[in-house]
């Protein structure tokens, strides 16, 4: 059986005046069946967008290393040249809703013109009919579609970008913080829209978020990323009911505290500098359970029960 998506040792480094930043550091994950949704969660700066951009081949110019393998529907995408990838995969099979949707749109062209350009670039006719169907699905008026992005609200921009991502009926949509710029009532609407699109079209999602509650509403499988590495992965139930990594537990505590009305809770301390070489567990300096041994040797992902993996030497003891 061909797996839908599997990355192995995905690595992204950036060159900066201050040194090399290891944004994604040997990340391996999979979506085994089309239609499944995988959440990529973690705090700001842990490498979520970089991992998404690597899948889309949209890494910035100062990328100094992009390695590992990305198998998608039986093909290793890293072996394709940029032109083949652009023509046959990006938007057509793997589309995305970028983290900063507004700046991803062309400010001088109407939303409709941007749809037309995408369809034309892929040789698709009957664009008008397709566009009106897409707009109806995401609940955007025809009038709005004829406007430039500046005339649209944040929620409308988000809907337009979701419609663009679904335009060519891709098998996988990468959603990078699809609600981060929206107010709470709109967040809920966008999440419901994503859930219904997924059901209707059997589209797979790689859902990037720092919001575990949203991930739980949309996704079947979870990956928790810390400082460019996966620290825990499993099914939604495994991660929510029996989180094993101290970092995952802290993330879950933060949402429950926030829900109890104690304001937005944060994990004390800061993520490590991705330029340094880490000799031990990168979470150890913020971990209230860490022991001296945690600072020696980077923990590897261990399978603790079927499908549930954790990279923590203490996880079995907790
Ligand atoms: P956020 O939740 O804030 O969007 P993220 O998890 O998506 O964060 P990334 O944007 O992938 O994180 O960034 C990972 C690390 O790489 C961060 O330390 C970030 O500052 C750094 N980084 C991202 N893009 C570049 C770049 N073009 N050049 C140098 N460093 C970068
Ligand atoms: Mg990001």
Coordinates of C-alpha atoms and ligand atoms in Angstrom, one line a residue:
X1 CA 0.0 0.0 0.0
X2 CA 1.4 3.4 -1.0
X3 CA 1.6 5.8 1.9
X4 CA 0.1 9.2 1.2
X5 CA 2.8 11.4 2.8
X6 CA 6.0 10.5 4.6
X7 CA 8.9 12.7 5.5
X8 CA 12.1 11.3 6.8
X9 CA 14.8 13.3 8.4
X10 CA 13.5 16.6 7.1
X11 CA 16.0 19.3 7.8
X12 CA 16.0 23.0 7.1
X13 CA 18.8 25.4 8.1
X14 CA 19.0 29.1 7.5
X15 CA 22.2 31.2 7.1
X16 CA 22.2 34.4 9.2
X17 CA 24.9 36.8 10.1
X18 CA 24.9 35.4 13.6
X19 CA 25.3 31.8 12.5
X20 CA 23.3 28.8 11.2
X21 CA 19.7 28.5 12.5
X22 CA 18.6 24.9 12.7
X23 CA 14.9 25.5 12.2
X24 CA 13.9 21.9 11.3
X25 CA 16.2 19.3 12.6
X26 CA 15.6 15.8 11.3
X27 CA 11.8 15.6 11.4
X28 CA 10.0 12.4 10.3
X29 CA 6.2 12.2 10.1
X30 CA 3.5 10.6 8.0
X31 CA -0.1 10.9 6.9
X32 CA -0.8 7.3 6.0
X33 CA -4.2 7.7 4.3
X34 CA -5.7 10.5 2.2
X35 CA -8.3 12.5 4.1
X36 CA -6.5 12.3 7.4
X37 CA -5.4 15.5 9.1
X38 CA -2.2 15.9 11.0
X39 CA -1.6 18.7 13.4
X40 CA 1.9 20.3 13.8
X41 CA 1.9 22.1 17.1
X42 CA 4.4 24.0 19.2
X43 CA 5.3 27.5 20.3
X44 CA 6.4 30.3 18.1
X45 CA 9.8 29.7 16.4
X46 CA 9.8 25.9 16.8
X47 CA 10.0 25.4 13.0
X48 CA 6.3 24.8 12.0
X49 CA 6.2 27.1 9.1
X50 CA 9.7 26.1 7.9
X51 CA 8.5 22.5 7.8
X52 CA 5.5 23.5 5.7
X53 CA 7.5 25.7 3.4
X54 CA 9.9 22.8 2.9
X55 CA 7.0 20.6 1.7
X56 CA 5.9 23.3 -0.7
X57 CA 9.5 24.1 -1.9
X58 CA 9.0 27.7 -0.9
X59 CA 12.0 28.1 1.4
X60 CA 13.6 31.5 1.6
X61 CA 16.8 32.5 -0.2
X62 CA 19.0 32.2 2.9
X63 CA 18.2 28.5 3.3
X64 CA 21.6 26.8 3.7
X65 CA 20.4 23.3 4.0
X66 CA 17.3 21.5 2.8
X67 CA 17.6 17.7 3.1
X68 CA 15.7 14.6 4.0
X69 CA 13.1 12.9 1.9
X70 CA 9.5 13.7 1.3
X71 CA 7.5 10.9 -0.2
X72 CA 4.1 11.9 -1.5
X73 CA 1.7 9.5 -3.2
X74 CA 4.7 7.2 -4.0
X75 CA 7.0 9.9 -5.4
X76 CA 10.1 11.4 -3.6
X77 CA 9.4 15.1 -4.1
X78 CA 12.9 16.0 -3.3
X79 CA 14.1 14.4 -6.5
X80 CA 11.9 16.6 -8.7
X81 CA 13.3 19.8 -10.2
X82 CA 11.7 23.0 -9.3
X83 CA 9.9 23.4 -12.6
X84 CA 8.3 19.9 -12.4
X85 CA 7.3 20.5 -8.8
X86 CA 5.7 23.8 -9.6
X87 CA 3.8 22.4 -12.6
X88 CA 2.6 19.1 -11.2
X89 CA 2.5 19.5 -7.4
X90 CA 2.3 22.9 -5.9
X91 CA -1.3 24.1 -5.8
X92 CA -2.4 21.2 -7.9
X93 CA -1.7 18.4 -5.4
X94 CA -0.3 20.3 -2.4
X95 CA -1.8 23.7 -1.7
X96 CA -1.5 26.0 1.2
X97 CA -3.0 28.8 3.2
X98 CA 0.0 30.8 4.3
X99 CA 0.5 32.2 7.8
X100 CA 0.3 35.7 6.6
X101 CA -2.5 35.5 4.1
X102 CA -2.9 39.2 3.4
X103 CA 0.7 39.7 2.1
X104 CA 0.4 36.5 0.1
X105 CA -2.2 38.1 -2.2
X106 CA -1.3 40.6 -4.9
X107 CA -2.5 44.0 -3.6
X108 CA -3.2 45.4 -7.1
X109 CA -5.5 42.7 -8.4
X110 CA -9.0 41.6 -7.5
X111 CA -9.5 38.3 -5.7
X112 CA -11.3 37.1 -8.9
X113 CA -8.3 38.0 -11.1
X114 CA -6.0 36.0 -8.8
X115 CA -8.3 33.0 -9.1
X116 CA -8.3 33.4 -12.9
X117 CA -4.5 33.5 -13.0
X118 CA -4.2 30.3 -11.0
X119 CA -6.7 28.5 -13.2
X120 CA -5.0 29.8 -16.4
X121 CA -1.5 28.8 -15.2
X122 CA -2.8 25.3 -14.9
X123 CA -4.7 25.3 -18.2
X124 CA -8.2 25.1 -16.6
X125 CA -11.1 26.4 -18.5
X126 CA -14.6 27.3 -17.2
X127 CA -12.9 29.4 -14.5
X128 CA -15.9 31.6 -14.0
X129 CA -18.2 28.7 -13.0
X130 CA -15.5 27.2 -10.8
X131 CA -14.9 30.5 -9.1
X132 CA -18.5 31.1 -8.2
X133 CA -18.8 27.6 -6.8
X134 CA -15.7 28.1 -4.7
X135 CA -17.0 31.4 -3.4
X136 CA -20.3 29.9 -2.4
X137 CA -18.5 27.2 -0.5
X138 CA -16.5 29.6 1.6
X139 CA -19.3 32.1 1.9
X140 CA -17.7 35.1 0.1
X141 CA -19.9 37.4 -2.0
X142 CA -19.4 38.0 -5.7
X143 CA -18.9 41.6 -5.0
X144 CA -16.1 41.0 -2.5
X145 CA -14.4 38.7 -5.0
X146 CA -14.3 41.6 -7.5
X147 CA -12.4 43.8 -5.0
X148 CA -8.8 44.2 -4.3
X149 CA -7.5 42.5 -1.0
X150 CA -7.4 45.9 0.8
X151 CA -11.2 46.2 0.7
X152 CA -11.7 42.9 2.5
X153 CA -11.7 42.2 6.2
X154 CA -9.4 39.7 7.8
X155 CA -12.0 37.0 7.8
X156 CA -12.8 37.6 4.2
X157 CA -9.1 37.5 3.2
X158 CA -8.9 34.2 5.1
X159 CA -11.9 32.8 3.2
X160 CA -10.5 33.9 -0.1
X161 CA -7.2 32.2 0.6
X162 CA -8.9 29.0 1.7
X163 CA -10.9 29.0 -1.5
X164 CA -7.7 29.6 -3.5
X165 CA -6.0 26.7 -1.7
X166 CA -9.0 24.4 -2.6
X167 CA -9.3 25.7 -6.2
X168 CA -7.4 22.9 -8.0
X169 CA -8.8 20.2 -5.7
X170 CA -5.5 19.3 -4.1
X171 CA -5.1 16.1 -2.1
X172 CA -3.2 17.9 0.7
X173 CA -3.7 21.4 2.1
X174 CA -1.1 22.9 4.4
X175 CA -2.8 25.3 6.7
X176 CA -0.4 27.6 8.5
X177 CA -2.1 29.2 11.6
X178 CA -5.3 29.7 9.5
X179 CA -7.1 31.7 12.3
X180 CA -4.3 33.5 14.0
X181 CA -5.2 37.0 12.7
X182 CA -8.9 36.7 13.5
X183 CA -11.1 37.5 16.4
X184 CA -12.6 34.6 18.4
X185 CA -16.0 34.4 16.7
X186 CA -14.4 34.3 13.3
X187 CA -11.9 31.7 14.4
X188 CA -14.8 29.4 15.1
X189 CA -16.3 30.0 11.7
X190 CA -13.1 29.3 9.9
X191 CA -12.5 26.1 11.9
X192 CA -16.1 24.9 11.0
X193 CA -15.5 25.7 7.4
X194 CA -12.3 23.7 7.4
X195 CA -14.0 20.7 9.1
X196 CA -16.8 20.7 6.5
X197 CA -14.4 21.1 3.5
X198 CA -12.4 18.2 4.8
X199 CA -15.5 16.0 5.1
X200 CA -16.9 17.0 1.8
X201 CA -13.8 16.7 -0.3
X202 CA -11.7 14.1 1.7
X203 CA -8.8 16.5 1.6
X204 CA -5.8 15.9 3.9
X205 CA -4.5 18.6 6.1
X206 CA -1.2 19.5 7.6
X207 CA -2.6 21.8 10.2
X208 CA 0.0 24.1 11.7
X209 CA -1.0 25.8 15.0
X210 CA 0.0 26.6 18.5
X211 CA -3.6 26.1 19.6
X212 CA -4.2 22.5 20.7
X213 CA -7.9 23.1 21.0
X214 CA -8.1 23.9 17.3
X215 CA -5.9 21.0 16.5
X216 CA -8.2 18.7 18.5
X217 CA -11.3 20.0 16.5
X218 CA -9.7 19.4 13.1
X219 CA -7.0 16.7 13.3
X220 CA -6.8 12.9 13.8
X221 CA -3.0 12.8 14.5
X222 CA -0.7 15.2 16.4
X223 CA 2.9 16.0 16.2
X224 CA 4.5 18.2 18.9
X225 CA 7.5 20.1 17.8
X226 CA 10.1 21.8 20.1
X227 CA 13.1 23.6 18.8
X228 CA 13.0 22.0 15.4
X229 CA 12.5 18.4 16.7
X230 CA 9.5 16.2 17.2
X231 CA 9.2 15.6 20.9
X232 CA 5.9 13.6 20.8
X233 CA 3.6 12.2 18.2
X234 CA 0.5 10.1 18.4
X235 CA -3.2 10.0 17.7
X236 CA -5.4 12.9 19.0
X237 CA -6.6 10.7 21.9
X238 CA -3.1 9.6 22.8
X239 CA -1.8 13.2 23.0
X240 CA -4.8 14.7 24.7
X241 CA -5.5 11.8 27.2
X242 CA -2.1 10.5 27.9
X243 CA 0.5 13.2 27.0
X244 CA 3.9 11.8 27.9
X245 CA 6.4 14.6 27.2
X246 CA 6.7 17.3 29.9
X247 CA 6.4 19.9 27.1
X248 CA 3.2 18.5 25.7
X249 CA 1.8 18.4 29.3
X250 CA 2.7 22.1 29.8
X251 CA 1.0 23.0 26.5
X252 CA -2.2 21.2 27.6
X253 CA -2.0 22.8 31.1
X254 CA -1.8 26.2 29.4
X255 CA -5.1 25.7 27.5
X256 CA -6.9 24.4 30.5
X257 CA -5.7 27.4 32.6
X258 CA -6.7 29.8 29.8
X259 CA -10.1 28.2 29.7
X260 CA -10.6 28.6 33.5
X261 CA -10.4 32.4 32.8
X262 CA -7.0 32.9 34.3
X263 CA -5.9 34.8 31.3
X264 CA -3.7 33.3 28.6
X265 CA -1.2 31.0 30.2
X266 CA 2.4 30.6 28.9
X267 CA 5.1 28.1 29.7
X268 CA 7.8 29.9 31.7
X269 CA 11.1 30.4 30.1
X270 CA 12.0 30.7 26.4
X271 CA 12.7 28.2 23.7
X272 CA 16.5 27.6 23.1
X273 CA 18.6 29.5 20.7
X274 CA 18.5 27.3 17.5
X275 CA 22.1 28.4 16.7
X276 CA 23.7 26.6 19.6
X277 CA 24.7 23.0 19.4
X278 CA 22.4 21.1 21.7
X279 CA 24.1 18.3 23.6
X280 CA 21.1 17.2 25.5
X281 CA 17.3 17.5 25.6
X282 CA 16.5 21.0 24.3
X283 CA 13.5 21.3 26.7
X284 CA 15.6 20.3 29.8
X285 CA 16.3 24.0 30.8
X286 CA 12.6 24.7 31.1
X287 CA 11.5 21.3 32.3
X288 CA 10.6 21.0 36.0
X289 CA 11.3 17.3 36.0
X290 CA 14.7 17.4 34.4
X291 CA 17.7 15.6 35.9
X292 CA 21.4 16.1 35.2
X293 CA 21.3 13.2 32.7
X294 CA 18.8 15.1 30.5
X295 CA 21.6 17.5 29.6
X296 CA 23.6 14.7 28.1
X297 CA 22.6 13.0 24.9
X298 CA 19.7 14.1 22.7
X299 CA 16.7 11.9 23.4
X300 CA 15.3 9.9 20.5
X301 CA 11.7 9.1 19.7
X302 CA 10.6 5.9 21.5
X303 CA 7.4 4.1 20.8
X304 CA 5.6 3.6 24.1
X305 CA 2.5 2.1 22.7
X306 CA 1.3 1.5 19.2
X307 CA 1.6 4.8 17.3
X308 CA 2.5 6.8 20.4
X309 CA 6.1 8.2 20.3
X310 CA 8.0 10.3 22.8
X311 CA 11.5 11.7 23.0
X312 CA 12.0 12.0 26.7
X313 CA 14.1 9.8 29.0
X314 CA 11.8 10.5 31.9
X315 CA 8.5 9.9 30.0
X316 CA 8.2 6.3 31.2
X317 CA 8.7 7.3 34.8
X318 CA 6.2 10.1 34.9
Ligands
LIG1 P1 5.5 30.9 14.5 O1 4.6 30.2 15.4 O2 6.0 32.2 15.1 O3 5.0 31.1 13.1 P2 7.2 28.7 13.5 O4 7.1 27.6 14.4 O5 6.4 28.8 12.3 O6 6.9 30.1 14.4 P3 9.5 29.2 11.8 O7 8.9 30.4 11.2 O8 9.6 28.0 11.0 O9 8.8 28.9 13.2 O10 10.9 29.6 12.3 C1 11.8 28.6 12.9 C2 13.1 29.4 13.3 O11 13.7 29.8 12.2 C3 12.9 30.6 14.2 O12 13.9 30.7 15.1 C4 12.9 31.7 13.2 O13 13.3 32.9 13.7 C5 13.9 31.2 12.2 N1 13.7 31.7 10.8 C6 12.6 31.6 10.1 N2 12.7 32.0 8.8 C7 14.0 32.5 8.7 C8 14.9 33.0 7.7 N3 14.4 33.3 6.5 N4 16.1 33.3 8.1 C9 16.6 33.1 9.3 N5 15.9 32.5 10.3 C10 14.6 32.2 10.0
LIG2 MG1 5.0 30.0 11.5

